[in-house]
Short mmCIF file of C-alpha atoms in Angstrom, two decimals:
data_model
loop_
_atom_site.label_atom_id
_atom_site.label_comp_id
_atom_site.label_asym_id
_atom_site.label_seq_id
_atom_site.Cartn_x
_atom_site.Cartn_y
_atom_site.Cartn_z
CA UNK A 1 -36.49 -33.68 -32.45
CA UNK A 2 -36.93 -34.94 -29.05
CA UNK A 3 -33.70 -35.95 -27.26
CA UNK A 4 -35.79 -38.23 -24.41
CA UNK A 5 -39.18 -39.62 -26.39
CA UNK A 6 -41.84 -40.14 -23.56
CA UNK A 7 -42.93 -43.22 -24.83
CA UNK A 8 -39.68 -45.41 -24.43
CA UNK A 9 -40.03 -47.47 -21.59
CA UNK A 10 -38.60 -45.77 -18.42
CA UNK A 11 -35.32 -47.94 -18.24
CA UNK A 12 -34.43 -46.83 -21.56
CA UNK A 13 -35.29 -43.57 -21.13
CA UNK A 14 -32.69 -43.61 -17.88
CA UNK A 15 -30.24 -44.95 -20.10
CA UNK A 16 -30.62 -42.25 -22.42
CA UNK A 17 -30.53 -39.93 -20.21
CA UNK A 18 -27.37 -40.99 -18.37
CA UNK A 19 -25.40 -41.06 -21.98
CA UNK A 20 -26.38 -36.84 -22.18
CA UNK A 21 -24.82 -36.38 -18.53
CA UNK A 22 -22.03 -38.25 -19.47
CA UNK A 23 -21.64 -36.39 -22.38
CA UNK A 24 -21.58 -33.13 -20.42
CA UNK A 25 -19.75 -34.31 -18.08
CA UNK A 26 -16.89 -35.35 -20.45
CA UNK A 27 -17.51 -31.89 -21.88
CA UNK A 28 -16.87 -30.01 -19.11
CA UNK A 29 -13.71 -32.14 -18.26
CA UNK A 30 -12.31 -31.20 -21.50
CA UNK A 31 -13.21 -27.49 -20.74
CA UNK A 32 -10.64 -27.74 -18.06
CA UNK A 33 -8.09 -29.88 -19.27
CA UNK A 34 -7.90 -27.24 -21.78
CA UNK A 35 -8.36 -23.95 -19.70
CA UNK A 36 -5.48 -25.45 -17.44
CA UNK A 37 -3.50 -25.55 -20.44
CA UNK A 38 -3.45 -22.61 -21.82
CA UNK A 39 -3.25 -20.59 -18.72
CA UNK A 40 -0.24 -22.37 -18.09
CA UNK A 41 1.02 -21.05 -21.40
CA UNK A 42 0.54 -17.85 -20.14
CA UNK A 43 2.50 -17.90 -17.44
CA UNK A 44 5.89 -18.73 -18.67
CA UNK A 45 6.33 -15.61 -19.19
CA UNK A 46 6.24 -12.72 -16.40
CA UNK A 47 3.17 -11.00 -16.31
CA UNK A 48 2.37 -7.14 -15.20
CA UNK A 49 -1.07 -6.38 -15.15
CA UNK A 50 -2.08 -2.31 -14.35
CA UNK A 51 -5.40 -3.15 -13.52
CA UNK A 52 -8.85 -1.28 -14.29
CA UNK A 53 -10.15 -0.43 -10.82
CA UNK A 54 -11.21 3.33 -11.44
CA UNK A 55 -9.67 6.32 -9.81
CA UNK A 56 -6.89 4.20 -8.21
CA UNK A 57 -4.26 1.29 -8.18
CA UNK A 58 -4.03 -2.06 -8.61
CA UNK A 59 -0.83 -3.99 -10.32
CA UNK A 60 -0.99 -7.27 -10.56
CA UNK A 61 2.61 -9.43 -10.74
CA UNK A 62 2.71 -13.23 -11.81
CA UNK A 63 6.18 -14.57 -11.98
CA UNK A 64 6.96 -17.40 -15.09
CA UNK A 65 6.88 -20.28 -12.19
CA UNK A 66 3.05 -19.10 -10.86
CA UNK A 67 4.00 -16.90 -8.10
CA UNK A 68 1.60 -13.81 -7.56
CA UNK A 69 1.85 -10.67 -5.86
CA UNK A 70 -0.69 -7.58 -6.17
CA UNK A 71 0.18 -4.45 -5.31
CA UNK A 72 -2.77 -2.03 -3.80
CA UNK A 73 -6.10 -2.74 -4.64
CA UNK A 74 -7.90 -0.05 -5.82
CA UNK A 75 -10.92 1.74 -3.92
CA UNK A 76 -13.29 -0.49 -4.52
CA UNK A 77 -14.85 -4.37 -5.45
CA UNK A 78 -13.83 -4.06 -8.69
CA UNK A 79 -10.61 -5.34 -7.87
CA UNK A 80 -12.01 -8.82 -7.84
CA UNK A 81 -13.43 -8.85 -11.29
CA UNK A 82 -10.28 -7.65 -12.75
CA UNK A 83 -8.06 -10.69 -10.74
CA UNK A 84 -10.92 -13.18 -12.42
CA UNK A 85 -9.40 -11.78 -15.65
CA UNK A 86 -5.46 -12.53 -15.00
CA UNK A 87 -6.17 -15.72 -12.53
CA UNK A 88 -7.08 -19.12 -13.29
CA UNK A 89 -11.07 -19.37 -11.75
CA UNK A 90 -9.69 -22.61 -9.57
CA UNK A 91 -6.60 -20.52 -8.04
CA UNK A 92 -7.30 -19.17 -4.46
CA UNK A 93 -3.64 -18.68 -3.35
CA UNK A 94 -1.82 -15.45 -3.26
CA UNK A 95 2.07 -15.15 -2.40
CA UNK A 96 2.41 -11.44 -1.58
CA UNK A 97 0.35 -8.21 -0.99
CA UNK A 98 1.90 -5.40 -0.50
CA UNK A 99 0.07 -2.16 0.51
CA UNK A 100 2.52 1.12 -0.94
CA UNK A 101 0.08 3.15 2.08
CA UNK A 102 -3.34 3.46 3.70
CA UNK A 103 -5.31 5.45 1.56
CA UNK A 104 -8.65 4.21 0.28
CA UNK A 105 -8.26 4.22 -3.54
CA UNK A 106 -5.58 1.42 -2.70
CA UNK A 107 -6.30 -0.73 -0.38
CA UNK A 108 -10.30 -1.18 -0.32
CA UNK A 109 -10.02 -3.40 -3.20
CA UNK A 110 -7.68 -5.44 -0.71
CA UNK A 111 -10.42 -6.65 1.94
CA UNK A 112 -12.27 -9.21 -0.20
CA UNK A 113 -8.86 -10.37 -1.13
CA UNK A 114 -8.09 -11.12 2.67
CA UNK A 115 -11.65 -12.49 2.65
CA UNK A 116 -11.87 -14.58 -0.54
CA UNK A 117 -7.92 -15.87 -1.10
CA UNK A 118 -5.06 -17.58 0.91
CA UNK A 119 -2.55 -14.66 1.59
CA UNK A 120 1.26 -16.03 2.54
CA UNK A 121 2.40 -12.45 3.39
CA UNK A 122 1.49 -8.89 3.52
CA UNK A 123 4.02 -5.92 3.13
CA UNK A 124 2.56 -2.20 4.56
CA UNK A 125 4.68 0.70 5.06
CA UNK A 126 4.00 0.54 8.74
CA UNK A 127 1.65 3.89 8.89
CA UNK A 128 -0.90 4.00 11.49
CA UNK A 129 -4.59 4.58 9.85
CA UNK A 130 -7.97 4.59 11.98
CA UNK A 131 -10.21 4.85 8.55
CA UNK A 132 -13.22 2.67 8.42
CA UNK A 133 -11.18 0.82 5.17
CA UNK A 134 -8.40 0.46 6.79
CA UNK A 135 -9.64 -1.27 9.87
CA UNK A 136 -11.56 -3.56 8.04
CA UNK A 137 -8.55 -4.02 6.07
CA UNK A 138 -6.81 -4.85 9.58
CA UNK A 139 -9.26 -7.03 10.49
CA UNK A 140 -9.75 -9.26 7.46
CA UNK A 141 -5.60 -9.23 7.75
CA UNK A 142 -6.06 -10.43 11.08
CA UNK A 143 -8.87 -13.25 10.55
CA UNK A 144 -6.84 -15.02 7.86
CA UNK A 145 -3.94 -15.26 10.13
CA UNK A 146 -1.77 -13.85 7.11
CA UNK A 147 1.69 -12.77 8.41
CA UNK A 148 2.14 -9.14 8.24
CA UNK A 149 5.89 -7.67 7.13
CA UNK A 150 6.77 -3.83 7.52
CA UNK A 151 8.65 -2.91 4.55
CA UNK A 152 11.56 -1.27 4.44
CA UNK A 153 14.25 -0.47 2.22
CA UNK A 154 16.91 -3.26 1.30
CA UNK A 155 14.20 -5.72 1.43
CA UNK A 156 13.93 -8.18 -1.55
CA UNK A 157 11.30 -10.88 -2.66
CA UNK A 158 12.60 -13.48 -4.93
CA UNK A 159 9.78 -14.34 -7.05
CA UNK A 160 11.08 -16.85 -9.58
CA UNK A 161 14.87 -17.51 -10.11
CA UNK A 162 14.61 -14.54 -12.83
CA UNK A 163 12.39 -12.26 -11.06
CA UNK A 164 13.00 -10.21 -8.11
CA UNK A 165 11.31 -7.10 -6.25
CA UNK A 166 13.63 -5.06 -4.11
CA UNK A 167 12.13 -2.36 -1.88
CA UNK A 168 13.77 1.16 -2.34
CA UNK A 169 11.52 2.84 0.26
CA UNK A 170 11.03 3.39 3.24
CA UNK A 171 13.63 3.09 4.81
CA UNK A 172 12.70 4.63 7.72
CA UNK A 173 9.77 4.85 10.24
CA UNK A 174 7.63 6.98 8.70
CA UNK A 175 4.47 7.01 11.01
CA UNK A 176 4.35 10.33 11.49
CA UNK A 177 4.18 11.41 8.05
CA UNK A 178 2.06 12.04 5.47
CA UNK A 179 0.51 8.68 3.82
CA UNK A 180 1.59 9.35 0.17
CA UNK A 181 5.41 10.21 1.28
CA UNK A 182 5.36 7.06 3.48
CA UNK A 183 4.52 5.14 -0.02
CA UNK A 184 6.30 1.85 -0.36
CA UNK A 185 8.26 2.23 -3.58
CA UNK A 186 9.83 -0.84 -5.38
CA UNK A 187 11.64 -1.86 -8.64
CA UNK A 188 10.98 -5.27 -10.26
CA UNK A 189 13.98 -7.17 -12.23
CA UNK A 190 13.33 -9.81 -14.78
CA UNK A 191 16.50 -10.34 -16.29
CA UNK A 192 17.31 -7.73 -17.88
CA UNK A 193 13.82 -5.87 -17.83
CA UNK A 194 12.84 -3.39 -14.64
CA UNK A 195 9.55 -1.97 -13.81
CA UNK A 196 9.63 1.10 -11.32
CA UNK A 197 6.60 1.08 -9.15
CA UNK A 198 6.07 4.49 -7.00
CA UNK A 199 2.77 4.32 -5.30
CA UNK A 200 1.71 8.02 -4.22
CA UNK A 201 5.14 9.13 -3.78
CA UNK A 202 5.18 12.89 -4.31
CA UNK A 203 8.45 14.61 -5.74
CA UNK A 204 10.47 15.50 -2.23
CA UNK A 205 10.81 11.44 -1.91
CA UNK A 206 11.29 11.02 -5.65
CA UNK A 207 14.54 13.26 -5.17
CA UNK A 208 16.01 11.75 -1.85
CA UNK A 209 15.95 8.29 -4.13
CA UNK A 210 17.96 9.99 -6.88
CA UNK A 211 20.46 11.94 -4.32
CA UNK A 212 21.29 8.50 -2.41
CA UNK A 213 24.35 7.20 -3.69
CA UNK A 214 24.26 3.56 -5.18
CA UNK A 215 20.82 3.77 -6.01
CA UNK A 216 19.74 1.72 -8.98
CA UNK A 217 16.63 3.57 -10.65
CA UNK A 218 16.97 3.11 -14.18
CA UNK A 219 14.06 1.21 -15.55
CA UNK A 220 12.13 0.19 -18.79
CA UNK A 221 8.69 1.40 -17.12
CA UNK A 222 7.90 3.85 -14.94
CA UNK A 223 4.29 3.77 -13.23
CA UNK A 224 3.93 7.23 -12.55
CA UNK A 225 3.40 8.43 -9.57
CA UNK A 226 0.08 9.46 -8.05
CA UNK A 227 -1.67 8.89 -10.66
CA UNK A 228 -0.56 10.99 -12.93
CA UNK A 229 -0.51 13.92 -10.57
CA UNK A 230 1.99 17.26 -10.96
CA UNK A 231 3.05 16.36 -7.43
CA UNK A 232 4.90 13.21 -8.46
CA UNK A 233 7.33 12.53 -11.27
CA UNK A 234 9.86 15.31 -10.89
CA UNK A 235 12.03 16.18 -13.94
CA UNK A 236 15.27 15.12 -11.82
CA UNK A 237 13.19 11.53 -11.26
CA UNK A 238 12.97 11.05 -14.29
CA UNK A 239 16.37 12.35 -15.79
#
């Protein structure tokens, strides 16, 4: 079956034709209409996403109202496939970044970010790094014009009128440390829910949180620190 017959006459065949584009176009309209909807479904709920970059991290945070914030990157591109998977394809905004330190398997995945979205703030630990990553890092920063915000401990982002993210370290400068105990640590509250996110924080820092008086630590999750690694996620963290 032939959808355009060569031997109608050419104004009928342009008439023909323009009923199949209209038809796709009304297709691809409803495509939309019901992509938007169903992605706004999604979000009226909070979202964590631990994302699938490799040997790194990358969380991703959507508050019930839309508001995003990734934390880290991972070490390489693949952070951008894995945002296609928890972001709308038309959405090119991003609220917050924060960067828990310099070190490549978390913040490489954060230069196309700079480079591909609109970024309303960044949060960094305020460590000093003269990598190749991180100055490209700096520089992407730098060409979107995003303001930059050294975290520190007291600090808190309201993300929805539910959903908050207070910074529990540093609270200090911490430039002349090591990168992974200069980590940015945070919790996230969503009603009565908490998420405890540690970055690289090995177990010296884990401690000094638990021996500071008026420190709220207990949480439903726990991403454990350094990946996994003996270093982090002392017994007396976690008790």
């Amino acid at each position: 079956m032939q959808l355009l017959s060569k031997n109608l006459p050419l104004k009928e065949r342009f008439a023909q034709s323009g009923k199949w584009y209209l038809l796709g176009i009304l297709m691809l309209v409803t495509f939309f209409i019901w992509y938007a909807v169903v992605v706004e479904a999604r979000t009226e709920m909070l979202t964590v996403a631990f994302l699938d970059v490799g040997q790194g991290d990358a969380i991703f945070i959507e508050a019930p109202n839309g508001n995003q914030l990734p934390i880290d990157g991972g070490p390489n591109r693949a952070l951008m496939q894995e945002l296609g998977k928890v972001m709308p394809l038309y959405d090119r905004t991003i609220d917050v970044v924060i960067e828990t330190h310099p070190d490549k398997d978390h913040i490489a995945g954060l230069v196309d970010v700079f480079e591909r979205y609109t970024v309303g703030t960044f949060l960094e630990p305020g460590m000093p790094s003269t990598t190749g990553v991180a100055n490209s890092l700096d520089a992407a920063i730098l060409k979107s014009g995003t303001k930059r915000v050294i975290a520190r401990r007291g600090m808190r982002i309201v993300l929805d009128e539910n959903v908050s993210l207070t910074i529990l370290f540093p609270d200090r400068d911490m430039s002349g440390a090591d990168t992974n105990d200069a980590s940015v640590i945070v919790r996230l509250v969503y009603g009565e829910n908490e998420f405890l996110l540690t970055g690289d924080a090995p177990q010296k820092i884990e401690n000094y949180l638990v021996s500071l008086d008026g420190m709220e630590l207990e949480s439903d999750v726990l991403k454990a620190g350094h990946h996994g690694s003996k270093t982090s996620t002392s017994e007396l963290f976690l008790g």
